[in-house]
PDB file of C-alpha atoms in Angstrom:
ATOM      1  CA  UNK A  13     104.633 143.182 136.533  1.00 50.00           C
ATOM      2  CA  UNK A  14     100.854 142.784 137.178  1.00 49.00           C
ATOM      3  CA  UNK A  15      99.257 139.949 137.067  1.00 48.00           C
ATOM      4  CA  UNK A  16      97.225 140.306 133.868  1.00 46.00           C
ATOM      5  CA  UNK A  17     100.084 141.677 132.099  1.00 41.00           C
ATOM      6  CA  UNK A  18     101.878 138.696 133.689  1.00 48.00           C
ATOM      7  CA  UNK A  19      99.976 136.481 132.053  1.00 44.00           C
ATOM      8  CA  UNK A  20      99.876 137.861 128.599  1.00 38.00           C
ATOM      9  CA  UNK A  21     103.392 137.414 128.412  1.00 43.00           C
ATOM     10  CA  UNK A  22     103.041 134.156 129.557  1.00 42.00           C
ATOM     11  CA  UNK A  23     100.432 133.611 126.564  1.00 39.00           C
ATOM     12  CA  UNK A  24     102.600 135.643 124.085  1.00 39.00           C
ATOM     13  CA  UNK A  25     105.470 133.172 124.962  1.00 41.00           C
ATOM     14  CA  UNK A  26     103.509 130.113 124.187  1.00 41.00           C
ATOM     15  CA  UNK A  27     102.405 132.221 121.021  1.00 42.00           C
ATOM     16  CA  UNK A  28     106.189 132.180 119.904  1.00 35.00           C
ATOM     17  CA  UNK A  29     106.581 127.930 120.501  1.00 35.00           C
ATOM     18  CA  UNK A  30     103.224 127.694 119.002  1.00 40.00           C
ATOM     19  CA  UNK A  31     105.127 128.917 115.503  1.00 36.00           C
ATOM     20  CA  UNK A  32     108.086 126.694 115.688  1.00 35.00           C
ATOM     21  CA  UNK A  33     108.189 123.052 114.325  1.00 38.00           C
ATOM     22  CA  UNK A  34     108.162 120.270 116.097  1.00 36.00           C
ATOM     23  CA  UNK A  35     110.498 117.328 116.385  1.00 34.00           C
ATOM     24  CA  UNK A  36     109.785 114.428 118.071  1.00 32.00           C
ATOM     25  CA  UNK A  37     113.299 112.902 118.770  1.00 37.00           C
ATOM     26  CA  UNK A  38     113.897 108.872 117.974  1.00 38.00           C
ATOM     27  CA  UNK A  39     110.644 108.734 115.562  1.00 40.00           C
ATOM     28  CA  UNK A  40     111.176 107.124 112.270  1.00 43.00           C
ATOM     29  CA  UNK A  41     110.591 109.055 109.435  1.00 52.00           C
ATOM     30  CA  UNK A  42     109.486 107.771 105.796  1.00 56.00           C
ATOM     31  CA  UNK A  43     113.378 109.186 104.829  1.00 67.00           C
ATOM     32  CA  UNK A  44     114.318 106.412 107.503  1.00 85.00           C
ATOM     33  CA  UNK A  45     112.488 103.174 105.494  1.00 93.00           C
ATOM     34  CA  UNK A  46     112.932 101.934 102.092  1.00 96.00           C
ATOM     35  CA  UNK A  47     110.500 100.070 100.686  1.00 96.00           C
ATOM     36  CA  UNK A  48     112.156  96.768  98.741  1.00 96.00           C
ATOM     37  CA  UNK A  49     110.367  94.149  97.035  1.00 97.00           C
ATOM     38  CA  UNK A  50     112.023  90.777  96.088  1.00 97.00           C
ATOM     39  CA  UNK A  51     111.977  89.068  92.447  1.00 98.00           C
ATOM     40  CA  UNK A  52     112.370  85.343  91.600  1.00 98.00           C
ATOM     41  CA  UNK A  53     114.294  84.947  88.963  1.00 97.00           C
ATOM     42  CA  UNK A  54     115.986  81.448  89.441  1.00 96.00           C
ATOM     43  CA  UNK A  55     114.071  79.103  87.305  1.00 95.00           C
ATOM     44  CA  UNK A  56     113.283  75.465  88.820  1.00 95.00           C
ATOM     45  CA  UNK A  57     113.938  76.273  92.702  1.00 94.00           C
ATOM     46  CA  UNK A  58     111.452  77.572  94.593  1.00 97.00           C
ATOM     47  CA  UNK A  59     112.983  79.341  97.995  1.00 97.00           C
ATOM     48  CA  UNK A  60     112.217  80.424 101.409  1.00 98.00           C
ATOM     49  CA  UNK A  61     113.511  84.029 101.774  1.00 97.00           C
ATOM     50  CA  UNK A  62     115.237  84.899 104.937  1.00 97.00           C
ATOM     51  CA  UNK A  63     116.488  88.649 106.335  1.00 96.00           C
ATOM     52  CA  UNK A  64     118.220  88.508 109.472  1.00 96.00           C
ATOM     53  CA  UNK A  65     117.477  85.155 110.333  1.00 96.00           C
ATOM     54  CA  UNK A  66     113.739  85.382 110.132  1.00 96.00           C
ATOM     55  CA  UNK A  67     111.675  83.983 107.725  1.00 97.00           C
ATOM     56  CA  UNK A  68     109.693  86.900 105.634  1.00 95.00           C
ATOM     57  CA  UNK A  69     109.013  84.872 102.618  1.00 96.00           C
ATOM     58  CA  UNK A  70     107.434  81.458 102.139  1.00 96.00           C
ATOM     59  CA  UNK A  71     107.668  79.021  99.292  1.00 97.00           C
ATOM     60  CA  UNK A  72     108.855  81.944  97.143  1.00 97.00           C
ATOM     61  CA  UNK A  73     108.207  80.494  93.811  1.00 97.00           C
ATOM     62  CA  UNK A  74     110.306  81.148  90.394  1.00 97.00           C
ATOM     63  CA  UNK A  75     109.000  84.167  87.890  1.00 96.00           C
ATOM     64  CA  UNK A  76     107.478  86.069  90.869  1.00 96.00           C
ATOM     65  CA  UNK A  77     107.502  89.372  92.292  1.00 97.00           C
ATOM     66  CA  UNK A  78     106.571  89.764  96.176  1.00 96.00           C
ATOM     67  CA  UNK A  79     106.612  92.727  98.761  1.00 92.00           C
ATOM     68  CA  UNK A  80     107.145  95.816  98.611  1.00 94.00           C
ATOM     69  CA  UNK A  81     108.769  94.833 102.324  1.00 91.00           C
ATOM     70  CA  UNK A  82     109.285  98.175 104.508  1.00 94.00           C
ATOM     71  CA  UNK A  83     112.769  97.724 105.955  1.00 94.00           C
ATOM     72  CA  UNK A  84     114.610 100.307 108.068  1.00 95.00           C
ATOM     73  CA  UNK A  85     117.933 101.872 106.395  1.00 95.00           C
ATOM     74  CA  UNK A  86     121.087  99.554 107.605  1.00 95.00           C
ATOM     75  CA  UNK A  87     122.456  96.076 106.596  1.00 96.00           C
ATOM     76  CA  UNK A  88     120.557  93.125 106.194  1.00 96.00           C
ATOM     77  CA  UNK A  89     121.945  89.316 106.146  1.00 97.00           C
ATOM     78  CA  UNK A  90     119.284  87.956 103.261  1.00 96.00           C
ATOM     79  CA  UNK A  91     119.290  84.454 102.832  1.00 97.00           C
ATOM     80  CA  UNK A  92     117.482  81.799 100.395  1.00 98.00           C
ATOM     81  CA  UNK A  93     117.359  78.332 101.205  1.00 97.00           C
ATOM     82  CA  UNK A  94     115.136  75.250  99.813  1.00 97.00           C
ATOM     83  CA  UNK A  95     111.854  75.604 101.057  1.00 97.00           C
ATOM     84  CA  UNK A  96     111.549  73.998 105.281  1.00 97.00           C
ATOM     85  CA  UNK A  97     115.395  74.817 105.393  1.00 97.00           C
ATOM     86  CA  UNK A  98     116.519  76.788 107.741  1.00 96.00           C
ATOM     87  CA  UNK A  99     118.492  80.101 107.072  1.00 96.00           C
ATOM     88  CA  UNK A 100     122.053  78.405 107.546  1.00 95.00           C
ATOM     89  CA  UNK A 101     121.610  76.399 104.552  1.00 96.00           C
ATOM     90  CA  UNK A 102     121.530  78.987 102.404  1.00 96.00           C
ATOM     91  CA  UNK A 103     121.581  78.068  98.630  1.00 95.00           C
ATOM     92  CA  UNK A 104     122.327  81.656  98.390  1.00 96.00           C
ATOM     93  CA  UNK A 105     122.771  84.707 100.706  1.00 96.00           C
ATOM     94  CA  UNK A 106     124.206  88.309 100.843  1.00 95.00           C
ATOM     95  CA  UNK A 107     125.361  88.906 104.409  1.00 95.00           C
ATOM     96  CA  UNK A 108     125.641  92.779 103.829  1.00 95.00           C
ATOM     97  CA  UNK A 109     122.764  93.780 101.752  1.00 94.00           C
ATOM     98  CA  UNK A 110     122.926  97.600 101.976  1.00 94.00           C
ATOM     99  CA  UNK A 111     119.408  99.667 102.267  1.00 95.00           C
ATOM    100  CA  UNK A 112     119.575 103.242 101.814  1.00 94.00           C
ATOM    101  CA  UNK A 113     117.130 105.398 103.815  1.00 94.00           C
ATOM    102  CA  UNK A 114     114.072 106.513 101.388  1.00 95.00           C
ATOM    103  CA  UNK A 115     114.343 104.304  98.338  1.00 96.00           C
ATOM    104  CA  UNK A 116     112.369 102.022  96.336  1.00 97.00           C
ATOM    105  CA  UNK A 117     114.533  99.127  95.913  1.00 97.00           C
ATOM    106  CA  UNK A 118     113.919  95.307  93.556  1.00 98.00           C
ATOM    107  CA  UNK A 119     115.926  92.710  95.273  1.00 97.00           C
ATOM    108  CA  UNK A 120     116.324  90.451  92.456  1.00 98.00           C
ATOM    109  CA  UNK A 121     118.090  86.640  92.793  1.00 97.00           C
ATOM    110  CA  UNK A 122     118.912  85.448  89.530  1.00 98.00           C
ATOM    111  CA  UNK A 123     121.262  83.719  87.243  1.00 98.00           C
ATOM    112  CA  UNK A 124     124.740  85.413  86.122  1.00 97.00           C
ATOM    113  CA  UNK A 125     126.083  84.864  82.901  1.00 95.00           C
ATOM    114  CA  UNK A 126     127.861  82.082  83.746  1.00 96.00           C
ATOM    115  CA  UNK A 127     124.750  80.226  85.034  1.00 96.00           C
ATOM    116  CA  UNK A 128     125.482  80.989  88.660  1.00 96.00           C
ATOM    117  CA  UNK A 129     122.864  82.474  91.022  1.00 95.00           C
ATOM    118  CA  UNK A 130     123.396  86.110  92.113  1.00 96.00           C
ATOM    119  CA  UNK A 131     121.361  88.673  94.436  1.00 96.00           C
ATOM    120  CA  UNK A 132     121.691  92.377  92.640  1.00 96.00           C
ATOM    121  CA  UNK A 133     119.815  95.318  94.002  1.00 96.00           C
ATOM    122  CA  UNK A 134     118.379  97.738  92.185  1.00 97.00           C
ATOM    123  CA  UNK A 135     117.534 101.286  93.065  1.00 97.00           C
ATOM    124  CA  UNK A 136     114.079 101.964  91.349  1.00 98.00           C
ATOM    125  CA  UNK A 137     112.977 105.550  89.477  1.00 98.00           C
ATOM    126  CA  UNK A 138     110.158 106.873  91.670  1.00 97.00           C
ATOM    127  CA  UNK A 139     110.445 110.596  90.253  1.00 97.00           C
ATOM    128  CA  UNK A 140     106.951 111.435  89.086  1.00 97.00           C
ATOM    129  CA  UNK A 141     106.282 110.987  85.417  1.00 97.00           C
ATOM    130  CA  UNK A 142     104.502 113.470  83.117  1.00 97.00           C
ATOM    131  CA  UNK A 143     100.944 113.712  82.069  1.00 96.00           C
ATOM    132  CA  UNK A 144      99.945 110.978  79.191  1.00 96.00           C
ATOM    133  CA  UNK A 145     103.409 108.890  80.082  1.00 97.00           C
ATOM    134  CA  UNK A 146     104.024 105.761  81.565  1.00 97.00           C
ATOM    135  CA  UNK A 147     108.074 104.838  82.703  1.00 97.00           C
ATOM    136  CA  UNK A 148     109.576 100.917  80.901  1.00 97.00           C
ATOM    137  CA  UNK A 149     112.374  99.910  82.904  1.00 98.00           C
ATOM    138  CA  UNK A 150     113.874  96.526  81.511  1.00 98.00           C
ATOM    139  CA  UNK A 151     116.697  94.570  83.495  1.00 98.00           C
ATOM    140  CA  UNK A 152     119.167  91.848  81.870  1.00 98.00           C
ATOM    141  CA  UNK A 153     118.621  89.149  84.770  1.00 98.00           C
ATOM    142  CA  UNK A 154     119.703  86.450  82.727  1.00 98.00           C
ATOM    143  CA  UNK A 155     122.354  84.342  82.062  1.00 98.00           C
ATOM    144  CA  UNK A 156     122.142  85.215  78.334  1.00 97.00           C
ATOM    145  CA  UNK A 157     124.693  87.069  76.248  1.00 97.00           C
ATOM    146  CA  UNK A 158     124.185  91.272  75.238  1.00 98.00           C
ATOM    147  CA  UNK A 159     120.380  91.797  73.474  1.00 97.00           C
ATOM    148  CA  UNK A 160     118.178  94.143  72.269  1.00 97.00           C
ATOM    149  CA  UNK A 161     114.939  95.311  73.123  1.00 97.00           C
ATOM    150  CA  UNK A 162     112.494  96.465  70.906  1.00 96.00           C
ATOM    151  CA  UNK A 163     109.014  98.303  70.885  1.00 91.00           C
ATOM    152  CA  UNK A 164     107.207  97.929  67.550  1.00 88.00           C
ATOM    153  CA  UNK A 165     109.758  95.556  65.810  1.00 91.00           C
ATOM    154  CA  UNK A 166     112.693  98.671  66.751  1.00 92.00           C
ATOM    155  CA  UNK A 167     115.587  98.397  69.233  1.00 94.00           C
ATOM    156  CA  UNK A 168     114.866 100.872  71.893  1.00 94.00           C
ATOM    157  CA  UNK A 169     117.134  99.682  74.673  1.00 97.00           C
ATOM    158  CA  UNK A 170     120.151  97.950  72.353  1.00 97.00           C
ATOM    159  CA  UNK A 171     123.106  96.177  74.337  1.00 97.00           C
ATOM    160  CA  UNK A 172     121.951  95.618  77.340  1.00 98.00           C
ATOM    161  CA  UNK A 173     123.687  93.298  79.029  1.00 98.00           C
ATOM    162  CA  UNK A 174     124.082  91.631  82.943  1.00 98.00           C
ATOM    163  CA  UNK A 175     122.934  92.846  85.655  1.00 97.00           C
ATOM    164  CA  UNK A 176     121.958  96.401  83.751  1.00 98.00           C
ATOM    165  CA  UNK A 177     119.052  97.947  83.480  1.00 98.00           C
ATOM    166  CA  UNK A 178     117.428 100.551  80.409  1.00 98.00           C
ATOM    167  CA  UNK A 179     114.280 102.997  81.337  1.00 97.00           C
ATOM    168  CA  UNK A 180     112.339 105.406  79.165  1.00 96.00           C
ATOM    169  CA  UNK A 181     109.339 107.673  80.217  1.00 96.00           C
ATOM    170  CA  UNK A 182     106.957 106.327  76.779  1.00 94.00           C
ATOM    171  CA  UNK A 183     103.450 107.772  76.025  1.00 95.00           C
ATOM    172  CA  UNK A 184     101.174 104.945  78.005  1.00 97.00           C
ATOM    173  CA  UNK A 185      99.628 102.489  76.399  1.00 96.00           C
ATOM    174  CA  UNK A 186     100.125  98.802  74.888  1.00 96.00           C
ATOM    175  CA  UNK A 187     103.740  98.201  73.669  1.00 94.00           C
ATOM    176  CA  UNK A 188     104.508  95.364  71.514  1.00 95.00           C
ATOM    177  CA  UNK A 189     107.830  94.313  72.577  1.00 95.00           C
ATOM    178  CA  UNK A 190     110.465  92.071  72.169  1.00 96.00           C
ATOM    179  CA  UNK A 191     113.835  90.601  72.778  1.00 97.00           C
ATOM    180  CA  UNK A 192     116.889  89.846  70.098  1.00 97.00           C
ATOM    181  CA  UNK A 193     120.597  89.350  70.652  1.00 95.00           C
ATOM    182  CA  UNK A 194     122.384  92.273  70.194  1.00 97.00           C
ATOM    183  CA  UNK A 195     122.549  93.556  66.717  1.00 95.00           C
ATOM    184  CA  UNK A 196     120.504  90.547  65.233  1.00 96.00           C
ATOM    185  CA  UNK A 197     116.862  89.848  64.307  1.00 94.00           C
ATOM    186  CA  UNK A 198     117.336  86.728  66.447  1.00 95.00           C
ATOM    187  CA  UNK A 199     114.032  87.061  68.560  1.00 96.00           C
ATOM    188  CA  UNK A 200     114.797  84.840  72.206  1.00 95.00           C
ATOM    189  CA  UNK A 201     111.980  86.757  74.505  1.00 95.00           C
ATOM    190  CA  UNK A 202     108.309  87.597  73.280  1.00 93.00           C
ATOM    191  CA  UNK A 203     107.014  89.401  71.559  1.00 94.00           C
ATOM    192  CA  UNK A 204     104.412  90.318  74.152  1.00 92.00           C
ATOM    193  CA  UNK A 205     101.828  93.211  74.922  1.00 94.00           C
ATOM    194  CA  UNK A 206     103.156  95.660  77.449  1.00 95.00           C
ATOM    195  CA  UNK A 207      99.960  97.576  79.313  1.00 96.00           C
ATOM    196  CA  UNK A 208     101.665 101.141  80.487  1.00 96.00           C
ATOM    197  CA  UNK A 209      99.359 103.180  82.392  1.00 96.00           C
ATOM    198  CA  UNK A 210     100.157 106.866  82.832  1.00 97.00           C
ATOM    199  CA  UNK A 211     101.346 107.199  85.900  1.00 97.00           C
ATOM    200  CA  UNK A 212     102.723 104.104  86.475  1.00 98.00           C
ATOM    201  CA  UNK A 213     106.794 102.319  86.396  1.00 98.00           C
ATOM    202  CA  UNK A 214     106.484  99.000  84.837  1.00 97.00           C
ATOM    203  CA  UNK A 215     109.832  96.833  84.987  1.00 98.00           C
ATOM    204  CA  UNK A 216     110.637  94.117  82.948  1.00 97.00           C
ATOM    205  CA  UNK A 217     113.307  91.143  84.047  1.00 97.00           C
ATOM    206  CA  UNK A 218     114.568  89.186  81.060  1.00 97.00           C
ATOM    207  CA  UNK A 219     115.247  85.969  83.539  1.00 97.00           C
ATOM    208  CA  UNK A 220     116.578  82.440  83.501  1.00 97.00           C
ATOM    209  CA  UNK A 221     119.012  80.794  80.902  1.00 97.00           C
ATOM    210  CA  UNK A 222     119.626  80.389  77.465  1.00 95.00           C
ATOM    211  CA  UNK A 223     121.743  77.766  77.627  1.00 94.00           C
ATOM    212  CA  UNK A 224     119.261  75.630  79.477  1.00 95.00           C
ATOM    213  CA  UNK A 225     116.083  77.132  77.208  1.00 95.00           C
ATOM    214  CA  UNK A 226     114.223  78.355  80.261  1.00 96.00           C
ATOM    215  CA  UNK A 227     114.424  82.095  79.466  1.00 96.00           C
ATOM    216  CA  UNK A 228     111.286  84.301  80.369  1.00 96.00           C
ATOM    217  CA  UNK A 229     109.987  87.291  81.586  1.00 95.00           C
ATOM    218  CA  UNK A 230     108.450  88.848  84.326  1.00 95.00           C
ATOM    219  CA  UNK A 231     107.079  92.154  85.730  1.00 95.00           C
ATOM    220  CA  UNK A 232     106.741  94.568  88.737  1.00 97.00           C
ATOM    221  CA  UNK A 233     104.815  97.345  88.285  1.00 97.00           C
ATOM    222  CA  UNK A 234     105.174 100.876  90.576  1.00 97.00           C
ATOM    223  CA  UNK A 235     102.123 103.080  90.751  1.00 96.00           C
ATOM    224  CA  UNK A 236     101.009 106.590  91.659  1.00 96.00           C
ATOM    225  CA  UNK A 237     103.966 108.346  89.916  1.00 97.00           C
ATOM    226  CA  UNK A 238     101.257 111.035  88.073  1.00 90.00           C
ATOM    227  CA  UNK A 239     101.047 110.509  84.854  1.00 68.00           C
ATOM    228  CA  UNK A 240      97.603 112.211  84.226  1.00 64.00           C
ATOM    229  CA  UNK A 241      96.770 115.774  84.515  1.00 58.00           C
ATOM    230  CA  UNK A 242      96.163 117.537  87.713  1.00 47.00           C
ATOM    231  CA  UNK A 243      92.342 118.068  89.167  1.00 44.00           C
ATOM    232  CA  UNK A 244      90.521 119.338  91.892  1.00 38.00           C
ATOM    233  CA  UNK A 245      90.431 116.415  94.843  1.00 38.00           C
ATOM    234  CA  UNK A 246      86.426 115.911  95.640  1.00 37.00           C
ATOM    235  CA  UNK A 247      84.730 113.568  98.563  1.00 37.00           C
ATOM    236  CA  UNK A 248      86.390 113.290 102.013  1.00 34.00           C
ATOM    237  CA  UNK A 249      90.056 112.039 101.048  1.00 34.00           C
ATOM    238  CA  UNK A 250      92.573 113.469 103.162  1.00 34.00           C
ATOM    239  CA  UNK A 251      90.118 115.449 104.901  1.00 30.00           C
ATOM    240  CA  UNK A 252      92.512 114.505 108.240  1.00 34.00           C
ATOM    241  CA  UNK A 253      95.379 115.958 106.492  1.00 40.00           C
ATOM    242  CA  UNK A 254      93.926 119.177 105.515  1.00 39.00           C
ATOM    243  CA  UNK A 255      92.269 119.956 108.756  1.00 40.00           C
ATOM    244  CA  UNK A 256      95.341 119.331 110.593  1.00 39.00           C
ATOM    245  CA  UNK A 257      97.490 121.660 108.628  1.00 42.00           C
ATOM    246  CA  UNK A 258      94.187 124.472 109.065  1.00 39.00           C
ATOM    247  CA  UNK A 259      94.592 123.949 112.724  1.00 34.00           C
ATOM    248  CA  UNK A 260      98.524 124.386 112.380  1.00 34.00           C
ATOM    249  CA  UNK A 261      97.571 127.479 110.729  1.00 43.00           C
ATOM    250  CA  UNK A 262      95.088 128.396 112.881  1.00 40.00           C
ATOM    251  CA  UNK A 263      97.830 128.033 115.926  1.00 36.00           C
ATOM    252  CA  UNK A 264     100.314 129.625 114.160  1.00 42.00           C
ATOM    253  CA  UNK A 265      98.586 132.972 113.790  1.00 40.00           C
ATOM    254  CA  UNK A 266      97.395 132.644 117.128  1.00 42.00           C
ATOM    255  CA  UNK A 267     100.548 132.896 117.901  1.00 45.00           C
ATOM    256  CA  UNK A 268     101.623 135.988 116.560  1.00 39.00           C
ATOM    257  CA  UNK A 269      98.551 138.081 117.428  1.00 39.00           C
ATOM    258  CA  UNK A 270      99.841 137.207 120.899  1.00 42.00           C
ATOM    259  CA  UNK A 271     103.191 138.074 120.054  1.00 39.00           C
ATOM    260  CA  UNK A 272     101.907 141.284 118.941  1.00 41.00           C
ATOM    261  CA  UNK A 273      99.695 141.735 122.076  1.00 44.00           C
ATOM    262  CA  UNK A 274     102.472 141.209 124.447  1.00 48.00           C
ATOM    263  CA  UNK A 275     104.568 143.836 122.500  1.00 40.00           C
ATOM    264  CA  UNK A 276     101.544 146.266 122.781  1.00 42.00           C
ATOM    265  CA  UNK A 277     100.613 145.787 126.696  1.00 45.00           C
ATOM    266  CA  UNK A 278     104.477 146.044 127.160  1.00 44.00           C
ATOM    267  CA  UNK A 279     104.799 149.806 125.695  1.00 44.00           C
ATOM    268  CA  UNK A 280     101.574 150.843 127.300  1.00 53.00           C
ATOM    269  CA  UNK A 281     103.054 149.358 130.411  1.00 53.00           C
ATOM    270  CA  UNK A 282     105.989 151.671 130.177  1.00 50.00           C
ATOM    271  CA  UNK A 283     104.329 154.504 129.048  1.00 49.00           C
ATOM    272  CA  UNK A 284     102.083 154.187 132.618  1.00 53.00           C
ATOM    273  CA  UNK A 285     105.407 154.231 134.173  1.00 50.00           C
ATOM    274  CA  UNK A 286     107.068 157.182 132.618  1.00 49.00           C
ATOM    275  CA  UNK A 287     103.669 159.646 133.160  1.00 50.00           C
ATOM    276  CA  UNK A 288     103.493 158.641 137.086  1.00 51.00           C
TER     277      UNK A 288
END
């Protein structure tokens, strides 16, 4: 073979790689992380939060919400102590904490219902929501007997009991909402104004104790879920993105037209041949 045509094929080859994906072997991928915040829901104690023997969280106090933490899938040891204590004196600790690869997950220590602390993890809904809704998520974290929640002064999530959960996808806006043991008017939580904006996961914990009168509430909200019609993107955002996948493009058919040049050289070459 000639030179030149020698070097088409050459260039036809790379034409062919040029259309194949790439994979970078050992790089973590965003299926590879989950993303896990960590909820307070032990009233009276606040806590140093330990994973693996390494102090993430500091003075954790009760009633809040911290994180989203990016942790690799796997097992975690996750310890809390008293704050300044170190991670063998664990007041409480889940040696096997299991993260899935590509979730949203609420680590939540709280009070079972019989007054002893517990770590429960949940898996949260990140599927996208529809235009005009917002998604209520509301967890029984307390040690409390069955109740009922209720938007509007009607039960919407009845029984709900320890360590469950109840989710709806609800037209955003304020909710007036409120907690009652099951099957009763008996109000023990709220009422209080719930702000759902479209596109967004708010979760509610119904936390601490009845028996001890230190029952609350608290909230995490998830955004960027949709929630509001679609519209043309304006300004420079993801401008990086979208000129890398035009170059990809770009390559791609660059790749073929060599493809196709190669096959084209190749017949003319043997059609030289054949009228010598």
């Amino acid at each position: 073979m000639k030179a030149p045509l020698r070097s088409l094929a050459l260039l036809a080859s790379a034409g062919i790689l040029a259309t194949l994906p790439v994979v970078l072997p050992g790089v973590a991928t965003a299926a590879d992380e989950s993303m896990v915040s960590v909820v307070h829901g032990i009233p009276g104690q606040p806590v140093d939060v330990y994973v693996n023997g390494k102090k993430t969280l500091d003075n954790f106090q009760p009633a809040s919400v911290a994180g989203p933490l990016s942790l690799a899938a796997g097992t975690y040891d996750v310890a809390l102590t008293k704050p300044g204590e170190p991670a063998s004196s664990a007041l409480l600790e889940n040696k096997s904490l299991s993260v899935p690869g590509g979730k949203n997950l609420s680590l939540v220590a709280h009070l079972d219902t019989a007054d002893k602390p517990a770590l429960t993890a949940f898996v949260n809904d990140t599927a996208m929501i529809a235009a005009g809704k917002a998604r209520l998520v509301v967890r029984h974290t307390a040690a409390a007997p069955a109740v009922d929640v209720r938007a509007a002064g009607k039960p919407v999530f009845p029984g709900l009991t320890n360590p469950n959960e109840a989710k709806a996808d609800l037209p955003a806006g304020t909710v007036n909402a409120d907690v009652t043991l099951a099957g009763t008017s008996t109000v023990v939580l709220g009422p209080k104004d719930l702000d759902l904006a479209p596109g967004t996961s708010t979760i509610v914990y119904a936390i601490g104790s009845a028996g001890a009168k230190t029952l609350a509430l608290t909230a995490q909200t998830i955004k960027d879920l949709g929630g509001a019609p679609s519209s043309m993107p304006t300004g420079t955002g993801g401008l990086a993105d979208d000129n890398a996948g035009a170059w990809w493009s770009a390559l791609s058919v660059s790749g073929v037209v060599l493809v196709l040049l190669g096959i084209v050289l190749l017949f003319r070459r043997r059609a030289d041949t054949r009228t010598r």
